[in-house]
CSV table of C-alpha atoms in Angstrom, one decimal:
chain,number,residue,atom,x,y,z
A,1,LYS,CA,25.1,41.0,-125.9
A,2,ASN,CA,27.4,41.5,-122.9
A,3,HIS,CA,28.1,37.7,-122.4
A,4,LYS,CA,31.4,36.1,-123.0
A,5,ALA,CA,32.0,32.8,-124.9
A,6,LEU,CA,28.4,32.4,-125.8
A,7,ARG,CA,27.3,29.9,-128.4
A,8,VAL,CA,24.1,30.8,-130.2
A,9,ILE,CA,22.1,28.4,-132.4
A,10,THR,CA,19.4,30.1,-134.2
A,11,ASN,CA,16.9,29.7,-137.0
A,12,ASN,CA,16.5,33.5,-137.4
A,13,LEU,CA,18.8,35.5,-139.7
A,14,ASN,CA,17.9,38.8,-137.8
A,15,VAL,CA,19.2,37.2,-134.5
A,16,ALA,CA,22.3,35.9,-136.3
A,17,ASN,CA,23.0,39.3,-137.8
A,18,SER,CA,22.6,41.2,-134.5
A,19,LEU,CA,25.0,38.8,-132.7
A,20,CYS,CA,27.7,37.9,-135.2
A,21,ASP,CA,29.8,41.0,-134.8
A,22,ASN,CA,30.6,40.0,-131.2
A,23,ALA,CA,34.0,38.2,-131.4
A,24,ASP,CA,33.1,36.4,-128.1
A,25,PHE,CA,30.1,34.7,-129.7
A,26,GLU,CA,29.9,31.7,-131.9
A,27,VAL,CA,26.7,32.0,-134.0
A,28,ILE,CA,25.4,28.9,-135.7
A,29,VAL,CA,22.6,29.3,-138.2
A,30,ALA,CA,20.1,26.5,-139.2
A,31,GLY,CA,19.6,25.8,-142.9
A,32,GLY,CA,16.2,25.7,-144.5
A,33,VAL,CA,13.7,27.9,-146.2
A,34,VAL,CA,14.0,31.6,-145.4
A,35,ARG,CA,10.7,33.4,-144.8
A,36,ALA,CA,10.2,37.1,-145.5
A,37,ASP,CA,10.6,37.8,-141.7
A,38,ARG,CA,14.1,36.1,-142.0
A,39,GLY,CA,13.0,33.1,-140.0
A,40,VAL,CA,14.4,29.8,-141.3
A,41,ILE,CA,12.0,26.9,-141.4
A,42,GLY,CA,11.5,23.4,-142.8
A,43,GLU,CA,12.5,19.8,-142.3
A,44,SER,CA,16.2,20.5,-142.5
A,45,THR,CA,15.8,23.2,-139.8
A,46,ILE,CA,14.1,20.8,-137.5
A,47,ASP,CA,16.7,18.1,-138.1
A,48,PHE,CA,19.4,20.7,-137.4
A,49,VAL,CA,17.8,21.8,-134.1
A,50,ARG,CA,17.5,18.2,-132.9
A,51,GLN,CA,21.3,17.8,-133.1
A,52,PHE,CA,21.8,20.0,-130.1
A,53,ARG,CA,20.9,20.0,-126.4
A,54,VAL,CA,20.9,23.6,-125.3
A,55,ASP,CA,20.8,25.3,-121.9
A,56,PHE,CA,18.2,27.8,-123.0
A,57,GLY,CA,15.7,27.6,-125.8
A,58,ILE,CA,14.1,31.0,-126.6
A,59,ILE,CA,10.9,31.1,-128.6
A,60,GLY,CA,8.3,33.6,-129.6
A,61,ILE,CA,4.7,33.1,-130.3
A,62,SER,CA,1.9,34.8,-132.3
A,63,GLY,CA,-0.9,34.2,-129.8
A,64,ILE,CA,-1.8,33.0,-126.3
A,65,ASP,CA,-5.3,31.7,-125.9
A,66,ALA,CA,-7.2,32.3,-122.6
A,67,ASP,CA,-6.6,28.7,-121.6
A,68,GLY,CA,-2.8,29.1,-121.9
A,69,THR,CA,-2.6,27.4,-125.4
A,70,LEU,CA,0.4,28.8,-127.4
A,71,LEU,CA,-0.7,29.4,-131.0
A,72,ASP,CA,1.0,30.5,-134.2
A,73,PHE,CA,0.1,31.1,-137.9
A,74,ASP,CA,2.7,29.0,-139.6
A,75,TYR,CA,2.7,25.2,-139.1
A,76,ARG,CA,6.4,25.0,-140.2
A,77,GLU,CA,7.5,27.6,-137.6
A,78,VAL,CA,5.5,25.7,-134.9
A,79,ARG,CA,7.4,22.4,-135.7
A,80,VAL,CA,10.7,24.2,-135.4
A,81,ALA,CA,9.7,25.8,-132.0
A,82,GLN,CA,8.5,22.4,-130.8
A,83,ALA,CA,12.0,20.9,-131.7
A,84,ILE,CA,13.6,23.8,-129.7
A,85,ILE,CA,11.3,23.1,-126.7
A,86,GLU,CA,12.1,19.3,-126.8
A,87,ASN,CA,15.9,20.0,-126.9
A,88,ALA,CA,16.3,22.7,-124.3
A,89,ARG,CA,17.0,22.4,-120.6
A,90,ARG,CA,15.0,25.6,-120.0
A,91,VAL,CA,12.5,27.2,-122.3
A,92,LEU,CA,12.0,31.0,-122.3
A,93,LEU,CA,9.0,32.5,-124.1
A,94,VAL,CA,9.1,36.1,-125.2
A,95,ALA,CA,5.8,37.7,-126.2
A,96,ASP,CA,4.4,41.2,-125.9
A,97,HIS,CA,0.9,42.1,-124.7
A,98,THR,CA,-0.6,42.0,-128.2
A,99,LYS,CA,-0.3,38.2,-128.1
A,100,PHE,CA,-2.9,37.8,-125.3
A,101,GLY,CA,-6.2,36.8,-126.8
A,102,CYS,CA,-4.8,36.6,-130.4
A,103,ASN,CA,-6.0,33.3,-131.7
A,104,PRO,CA,-4.0,31.9,-134.7
A,105,MET,CA,-4.9,28.4,-135.8
A,106,VAL,CA,-1.8,26.3,-135.2
A,107,ARG,CA,-1.2,24.9,-131.7
A,108,LEU,CA,2.4,24.9,-130.5
A,109,GLY,CA,1.9,23.8,-126.9
A,110,HIS,CA,0.9,25.3,-123.6
A,111,LEU,CA,2.2,27.8,-121.1
A,112,SER,CA,3.0,24.9,-118.8
A,113,ASP,CA,5.5,23.7,-121.4
A,114,ILE,CA,7.8,26.7,-120.7
A,115,ASP,CA,10.0,27.6,-117.7
A,116,ALA,CA,9.9,31.4,-117.9
A,117,PHE,CA,7.7,34.0,-119.7
A,118,PHE,CA,9.0,37.5,-120.6
A,119,THR,CA,6.4,40.1,-121.6
A,120,ASP,CA,6.0,43.9,-121.6
A,121,VAL,CA,2.8,44.3,-119.4
A,122,PRO,CA,1.3,42.2,-116.7
A,123,PRO,CA,-0.8,39.4,-118.3
A,124,PRO,CA,-4.5,39.0,-117.7
A,125,GLU,CA,-5.4,37.3,-114.4
A,126,ASN,CA,-6.3,34.0,-116.0
A,127,ILE,CA,-2.8,33.8,-117.6
A,128,VAL,CA,-1.1,34.8,-114.3
A,129,ARG,CA,-3.0,31.9,-112.6
A,130,ILE,CA,-2.0,29.4,-115.3
A,131,LEU,CA,1.7,30.5,-115.0
A,132,SER,CA,1.5,30.2,-111.3
A,133,GLU,CA,-0.1,26.7,-111.4
A,134,GLY,CA,2.6,25.6,-113.8
A,135,ASN,CA,5.5,27.1,-111.8
A,136,VAL,CA,6.4,29.3,-114.8
A,137,GLU,CA,8.5,32.3,-113.9
A,138,LEU,CA,6.8,35.6,-115.1
A,139,HIS,CA,9.0,38.6,-116.0
A,140,VAL,CA,7.4,41.9,-116.9
A,141,VAL,CA,10.1,43.8,-118.7
A,142,ASP,CA,10.0,47.6,-118.8
A,143,PRO,CA,8.9,48.6,-122.3
A,144,GLU,CA,10.9,51.8,-122.1
A,145,GLY,CA,14.0,49.8,-122.5
A,146,THR,CA,15.6,50.9,-119.3
A,147,GLY,CA,16.5,47.3,-118.5
A,148,LYS,CA,14.4,47.1,-115.4
A,149,SER,CA,12.1,44.2,-114.9
A,150,GLU,CA,9.8,43.0,-112.2
A,151,SER,CA,9.5,39.2,-111.6
A,152,GLU,CA,6.2,38.0,-110.5
């Protein structure tokens, strides 16, 4: 929130709402079907995302399988996230520890498809190995909210 002249393209109304009060930000919201969690999905959302080439694509995920597969519950959300990955110079994944070993049905991709992973506790050793082999940066962020983080 402390950046200047930031342009944010999002398919999440919660993100848009939290950033739109900053006069230094330009917040652009994708159109589409709004889910109960305020995520925007659908074909029009995918088409919108594909119009941009962004410096950073930030995605979340519902589950990370032991082999590094990224999984989600909603096929439509997965398609939007895949469009974000395809159109970002760097992909940042944000997921807390509850996502390890959670196995939703829809495959989004693999940990090797991302550039940096941000989480709240150190991941299991097999995940650390997969991240290392894929040259993915690991950032364990202090869950207390003090802003401290340790990069692996």
